Tab-separated table of C-alpha atoms and ligand atoms in Angstrom:
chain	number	residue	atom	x	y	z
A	233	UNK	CA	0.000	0.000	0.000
A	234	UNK	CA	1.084	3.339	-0.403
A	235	UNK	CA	-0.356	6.030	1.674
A	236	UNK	CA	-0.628	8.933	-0.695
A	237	UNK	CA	-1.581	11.604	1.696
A	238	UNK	CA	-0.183	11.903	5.381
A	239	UNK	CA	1.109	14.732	7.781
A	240	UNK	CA	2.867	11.921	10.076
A	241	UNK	CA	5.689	14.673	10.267
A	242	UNK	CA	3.358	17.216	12.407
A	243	UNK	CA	4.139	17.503	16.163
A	244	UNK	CA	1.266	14.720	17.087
A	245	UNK	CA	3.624	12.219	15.923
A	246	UNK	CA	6.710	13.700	17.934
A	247	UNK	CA	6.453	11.333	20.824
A	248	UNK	CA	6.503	7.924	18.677
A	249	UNK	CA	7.463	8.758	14.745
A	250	UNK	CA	9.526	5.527	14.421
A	251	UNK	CA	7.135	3.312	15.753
A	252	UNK	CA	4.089	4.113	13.658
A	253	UNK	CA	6.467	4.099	10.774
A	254	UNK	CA	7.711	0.754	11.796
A	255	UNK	CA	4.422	-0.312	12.480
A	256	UNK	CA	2.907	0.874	9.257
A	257	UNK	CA	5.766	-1.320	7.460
A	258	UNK	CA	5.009	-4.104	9.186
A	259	UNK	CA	1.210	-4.266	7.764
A	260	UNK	CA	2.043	-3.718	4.251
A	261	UNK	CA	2.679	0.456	3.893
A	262	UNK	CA	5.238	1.115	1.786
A	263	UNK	CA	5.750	4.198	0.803
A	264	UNK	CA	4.010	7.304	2.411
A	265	UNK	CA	4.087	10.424	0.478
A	266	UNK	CA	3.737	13.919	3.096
A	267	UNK	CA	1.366	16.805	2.141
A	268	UNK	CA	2.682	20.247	3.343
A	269	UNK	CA	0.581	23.058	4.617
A	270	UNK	CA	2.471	26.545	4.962
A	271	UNK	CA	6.141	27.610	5.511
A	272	UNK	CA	5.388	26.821	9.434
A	273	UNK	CA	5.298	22.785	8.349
A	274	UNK	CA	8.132	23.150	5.468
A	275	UNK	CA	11.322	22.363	8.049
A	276	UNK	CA	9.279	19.841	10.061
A	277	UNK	CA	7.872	17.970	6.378
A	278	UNK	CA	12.284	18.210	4.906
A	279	UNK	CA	13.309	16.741	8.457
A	280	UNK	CA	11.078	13.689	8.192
A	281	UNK	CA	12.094	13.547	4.616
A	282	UNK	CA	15.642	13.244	5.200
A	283	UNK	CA	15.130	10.919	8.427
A	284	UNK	CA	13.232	8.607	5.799
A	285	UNK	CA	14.837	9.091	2.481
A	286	UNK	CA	13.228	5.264	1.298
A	287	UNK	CA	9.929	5.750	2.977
A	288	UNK	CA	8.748	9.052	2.070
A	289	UNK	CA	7.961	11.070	-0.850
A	290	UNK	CA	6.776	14.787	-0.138
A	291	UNK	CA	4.267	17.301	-1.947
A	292	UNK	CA	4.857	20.914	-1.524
A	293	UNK	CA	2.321	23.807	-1.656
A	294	UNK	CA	0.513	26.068	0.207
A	295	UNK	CA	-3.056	24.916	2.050
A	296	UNK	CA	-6.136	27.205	1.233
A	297	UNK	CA	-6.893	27.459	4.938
A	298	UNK	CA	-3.483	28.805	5.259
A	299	UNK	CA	-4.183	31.488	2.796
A	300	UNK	CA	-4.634	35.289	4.208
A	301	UNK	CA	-3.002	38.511	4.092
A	302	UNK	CA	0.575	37.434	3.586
A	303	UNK	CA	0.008	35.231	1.188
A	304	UNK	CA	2.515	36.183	-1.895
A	305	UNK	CA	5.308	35.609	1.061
A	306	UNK	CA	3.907	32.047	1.657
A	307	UNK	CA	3.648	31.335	-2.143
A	308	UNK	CA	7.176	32.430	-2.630
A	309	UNK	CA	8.766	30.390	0.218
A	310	UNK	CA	6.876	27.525	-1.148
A	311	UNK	CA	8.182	28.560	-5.009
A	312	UNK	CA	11.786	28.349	-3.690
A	313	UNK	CA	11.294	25.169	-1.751
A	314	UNK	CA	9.787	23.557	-4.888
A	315	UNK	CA	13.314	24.500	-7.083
A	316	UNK	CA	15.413	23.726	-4.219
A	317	UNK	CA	14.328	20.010	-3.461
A	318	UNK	CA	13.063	16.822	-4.677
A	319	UNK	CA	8.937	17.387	-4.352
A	320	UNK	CA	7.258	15.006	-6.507
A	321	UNK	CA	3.684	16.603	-6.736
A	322	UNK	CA	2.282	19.870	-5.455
A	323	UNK	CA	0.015	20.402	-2.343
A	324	UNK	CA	-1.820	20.305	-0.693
A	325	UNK	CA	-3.837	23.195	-2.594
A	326	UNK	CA	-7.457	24.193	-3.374
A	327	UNK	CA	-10.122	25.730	-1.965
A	328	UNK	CA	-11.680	25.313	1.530
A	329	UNK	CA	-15.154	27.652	2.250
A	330	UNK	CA	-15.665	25.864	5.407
A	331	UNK	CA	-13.637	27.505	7.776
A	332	UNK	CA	-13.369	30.653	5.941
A	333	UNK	CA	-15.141	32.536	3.319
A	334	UNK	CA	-13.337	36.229	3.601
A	335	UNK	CA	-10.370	35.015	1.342
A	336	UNK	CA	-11.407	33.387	-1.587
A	337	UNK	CA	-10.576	35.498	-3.830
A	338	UNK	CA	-7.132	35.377	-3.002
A	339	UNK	CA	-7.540	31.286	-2.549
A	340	UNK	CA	-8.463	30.931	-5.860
A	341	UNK	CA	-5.439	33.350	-6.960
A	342	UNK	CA	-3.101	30.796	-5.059
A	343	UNK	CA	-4.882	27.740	-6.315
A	344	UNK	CA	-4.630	28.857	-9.935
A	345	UNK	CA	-1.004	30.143	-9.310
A	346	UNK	CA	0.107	26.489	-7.905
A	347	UNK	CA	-1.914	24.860	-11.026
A	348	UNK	CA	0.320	26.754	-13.045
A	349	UNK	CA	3.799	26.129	-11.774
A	350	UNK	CA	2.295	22.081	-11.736
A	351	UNK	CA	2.218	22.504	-15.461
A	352	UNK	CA	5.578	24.270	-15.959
A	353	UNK	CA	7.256	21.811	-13.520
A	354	UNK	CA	5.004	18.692	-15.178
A	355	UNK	CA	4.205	17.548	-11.575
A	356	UNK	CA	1.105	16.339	-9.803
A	357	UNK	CA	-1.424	18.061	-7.779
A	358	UNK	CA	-2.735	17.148	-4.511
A	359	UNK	CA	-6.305	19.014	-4.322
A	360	UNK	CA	-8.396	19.662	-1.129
A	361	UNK	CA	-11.403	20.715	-1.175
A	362	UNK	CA	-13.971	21.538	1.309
A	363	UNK	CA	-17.872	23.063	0.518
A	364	UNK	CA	-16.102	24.914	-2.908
A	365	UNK	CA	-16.584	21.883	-6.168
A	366	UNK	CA	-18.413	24.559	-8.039
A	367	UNK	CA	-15.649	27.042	-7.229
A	368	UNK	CA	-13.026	24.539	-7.834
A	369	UNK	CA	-14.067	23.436	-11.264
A	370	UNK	CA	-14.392	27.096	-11.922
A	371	UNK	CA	-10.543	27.900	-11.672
A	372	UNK	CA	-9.941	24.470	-13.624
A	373	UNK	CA	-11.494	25.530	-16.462
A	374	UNK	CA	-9.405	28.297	-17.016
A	375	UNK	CA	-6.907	25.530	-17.874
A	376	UNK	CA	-9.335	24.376	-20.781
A	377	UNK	CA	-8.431	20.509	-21.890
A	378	UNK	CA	-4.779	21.403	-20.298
A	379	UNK	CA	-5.176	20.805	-16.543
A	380	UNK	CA	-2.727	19.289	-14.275
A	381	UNK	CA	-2.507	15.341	-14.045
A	382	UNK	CA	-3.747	14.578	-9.744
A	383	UNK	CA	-6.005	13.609	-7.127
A	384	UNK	CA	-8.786	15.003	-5.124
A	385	UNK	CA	-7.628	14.186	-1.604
A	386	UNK	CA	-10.129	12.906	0.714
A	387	UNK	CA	-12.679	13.260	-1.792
A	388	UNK	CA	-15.956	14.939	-0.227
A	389	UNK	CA	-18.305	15.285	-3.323
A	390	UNK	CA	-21.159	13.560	-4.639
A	391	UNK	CA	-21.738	11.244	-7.570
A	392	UNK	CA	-21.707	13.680	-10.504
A	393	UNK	CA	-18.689	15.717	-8.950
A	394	UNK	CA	-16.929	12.581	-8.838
A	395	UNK	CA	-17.994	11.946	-12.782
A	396	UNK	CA	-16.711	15.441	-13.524
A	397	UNK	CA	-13.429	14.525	-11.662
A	398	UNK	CA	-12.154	11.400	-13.367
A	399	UNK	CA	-13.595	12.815	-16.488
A	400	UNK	CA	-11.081	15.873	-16.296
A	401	UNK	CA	-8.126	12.982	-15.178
A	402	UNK	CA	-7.923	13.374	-11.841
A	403	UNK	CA	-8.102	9.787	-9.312
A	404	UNK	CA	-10.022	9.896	-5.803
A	405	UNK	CA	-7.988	9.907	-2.594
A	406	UNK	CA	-10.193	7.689	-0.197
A	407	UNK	CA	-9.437	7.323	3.216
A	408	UNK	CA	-11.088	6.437	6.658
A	409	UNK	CA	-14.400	8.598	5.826
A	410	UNK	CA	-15.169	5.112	3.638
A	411	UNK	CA	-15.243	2.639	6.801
A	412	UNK	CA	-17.851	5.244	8.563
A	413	UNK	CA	-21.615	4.560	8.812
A	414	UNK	CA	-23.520	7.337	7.166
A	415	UNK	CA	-21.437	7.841	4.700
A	416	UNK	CA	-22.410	7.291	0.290
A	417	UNK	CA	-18.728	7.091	-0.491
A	418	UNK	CA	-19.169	3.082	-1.441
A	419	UNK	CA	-21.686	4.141	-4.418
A	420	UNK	CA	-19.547	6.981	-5.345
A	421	UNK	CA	-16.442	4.378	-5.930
A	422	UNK	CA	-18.585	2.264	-7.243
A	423	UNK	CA	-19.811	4.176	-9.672
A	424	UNK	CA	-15.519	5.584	-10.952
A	425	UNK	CA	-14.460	2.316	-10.465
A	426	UNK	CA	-11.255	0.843	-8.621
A	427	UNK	CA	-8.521	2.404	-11.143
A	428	UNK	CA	-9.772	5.728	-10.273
A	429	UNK	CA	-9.188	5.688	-6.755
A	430	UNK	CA	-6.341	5.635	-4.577
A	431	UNK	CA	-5.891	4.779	-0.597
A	432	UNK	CA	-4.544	7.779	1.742
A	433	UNK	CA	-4.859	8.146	5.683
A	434	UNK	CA	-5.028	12.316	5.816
A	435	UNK	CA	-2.927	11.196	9.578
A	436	UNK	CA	-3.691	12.561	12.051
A	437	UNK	CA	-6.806	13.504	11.171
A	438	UNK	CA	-10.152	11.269	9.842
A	439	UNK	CA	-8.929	7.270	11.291
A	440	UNK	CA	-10.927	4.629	10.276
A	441	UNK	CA	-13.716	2.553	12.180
A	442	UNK	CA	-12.632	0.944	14.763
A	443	UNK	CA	-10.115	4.063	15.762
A	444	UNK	CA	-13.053	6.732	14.564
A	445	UNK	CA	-12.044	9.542	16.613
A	446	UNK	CA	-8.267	8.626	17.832
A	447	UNK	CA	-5.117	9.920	16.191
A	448	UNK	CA	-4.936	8.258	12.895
A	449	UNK	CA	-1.841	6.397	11.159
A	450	UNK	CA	-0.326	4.905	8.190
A	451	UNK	CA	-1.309	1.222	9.501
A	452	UNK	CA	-4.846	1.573	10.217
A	453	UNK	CA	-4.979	2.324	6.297
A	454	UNK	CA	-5.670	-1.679	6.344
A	455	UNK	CA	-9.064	-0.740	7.456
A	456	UNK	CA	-9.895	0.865	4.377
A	457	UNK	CA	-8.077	-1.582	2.209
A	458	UNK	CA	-10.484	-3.913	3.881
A	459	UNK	CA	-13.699	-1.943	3.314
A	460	UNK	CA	-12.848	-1.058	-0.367
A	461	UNK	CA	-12.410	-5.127	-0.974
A	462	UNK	CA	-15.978	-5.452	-0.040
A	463	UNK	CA	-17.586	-2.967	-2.009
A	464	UNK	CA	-15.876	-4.132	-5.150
A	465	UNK	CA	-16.097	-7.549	-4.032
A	466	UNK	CA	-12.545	-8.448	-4.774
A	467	UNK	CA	-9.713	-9.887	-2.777
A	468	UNK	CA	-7.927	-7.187	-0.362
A	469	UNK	CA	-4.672	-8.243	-2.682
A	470	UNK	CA	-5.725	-7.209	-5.640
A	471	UNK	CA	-7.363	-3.821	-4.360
A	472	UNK	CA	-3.851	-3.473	-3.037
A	473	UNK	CA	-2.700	-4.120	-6.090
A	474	UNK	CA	-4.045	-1.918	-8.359
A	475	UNK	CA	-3.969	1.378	-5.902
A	476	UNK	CA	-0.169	0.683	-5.423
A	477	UNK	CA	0.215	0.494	-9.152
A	478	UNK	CA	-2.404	3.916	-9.830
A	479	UNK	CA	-0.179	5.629	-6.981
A	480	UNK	CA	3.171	4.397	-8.545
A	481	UNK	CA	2.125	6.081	-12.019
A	482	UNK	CA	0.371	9.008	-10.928
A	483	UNK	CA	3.672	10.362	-8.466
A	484	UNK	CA	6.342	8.689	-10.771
A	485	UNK	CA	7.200	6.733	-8.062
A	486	UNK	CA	9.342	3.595	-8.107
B	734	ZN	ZN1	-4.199	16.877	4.387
């Protein structure tokens, strides 16, 4: 498995970092790639990276909740980090109108700037999005038929936002939201089928039933391994099998 979307290098992991990376290991995790936030996470993110040169694989960009007044300082600390080390996609980016409304303007300016630099640098994108698909297809179709190649982390839409989605190219990230009970995520994958989707954590943040509402981790990713085996009814092998693979390609990954 490869967990394609993690923050395992943010201070809740401080106390135990090698453990849950030997522990995620031990089930199967194999690679884990790290999403950065804002300059405050970019030392913390290049530590881990060089503490775990086989393990991880990091994205670099600046988080739309992290997006306010100073925000053509944050874009070009991220601009220089991008040029001066090995990042193999860009994010997390997008837009989030859940916690915050009063920027958006400038959240789109940032989103569309980090699209752009994704092109010129032919990376990947790592999206979030939270209560903003209509504003987020918006700024992709400035890019016409020439958007960046990515994923929609933690995906949070509905059936025809996910159609829109892997029409444009882009894979699902699903996570722990899948094992939960009210939840129409199994349809949703259903309905893009397996070789759209991809398996992520989000750690610390959204674990999978049974750890629903402790501090989540690269190994409890088997949860959702196992839950995405039963809705497509195939072995937990072969799911593993064909993520891995969509991951590999996607991040150019060995
Ligand atoms: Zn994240």
């Amino acid at each position: 498995m490869i967990d394609t979307h993690s923050h395992i290098f943010s201070e809740e992991f401080d106390e135990d970092r090698q453990r849950v990376v030997k522990e995620a290991v031990d089930v199967g995790v194999r690679n884990v790639i790290l999403a950065n936030v804002d300059s405050s996470t970019i030392d913390r993110l290049e530590t881990m990276q060089e503490q775990y040169p086989d393990f991880c694989f990091s994205a670099m960009g600046l988080h739309p909740t992290s997006v306010n007044n100073d925000y053509t300082t944050e874009l070009e600390t991220i601009k220089n980090r991008l040029t001066a080390k090995k990042y193999i996609a860009i994010g997390e980016i997008g837009l989030d109108l859940y916690w915050e409304t009063s920027f958006i303007d400038e959240q789109k300016e940032v989103f569309k700037t980090q699209l752009q630099w994704a092109l010129e640098l032919n990376l990947p994108v790592i999206i979030h999005v939270r209560k903003a698909f209509a504003e987020v297809f918006e700024v992709l179709r400035y890019f016409g038929n020439h958007t960046p190649r990515g994923v929609f982390h933690c995906f949070s839409g509905g059936i025809q936002e996910a159609a829109y989605v892997t029409k444009l190219g882009f894979y699902l990230g699903i996570g722990g939201v899948l094992t939960y009970k009210n939840t129409n995520l199994p349809e949703i994958i259903k309905s893009v089928g397996i070789s759209r989707l991809l398996l992520e954590t989000d750690a610390p943040y959204l674990a999978p039933v049974p750890y629903r509402g402790k501090r989540n981790e690269p190994k409890f990713m088997v949860e959702v391994l196992k839950k995405m085996a039963q809705v497509f009814d195939h072995t937990e092998e072969r799911v593993d099998e064909i993520t891995t693979l969509s991951a590999k390609e996607l991040f150019g990954i060995g």
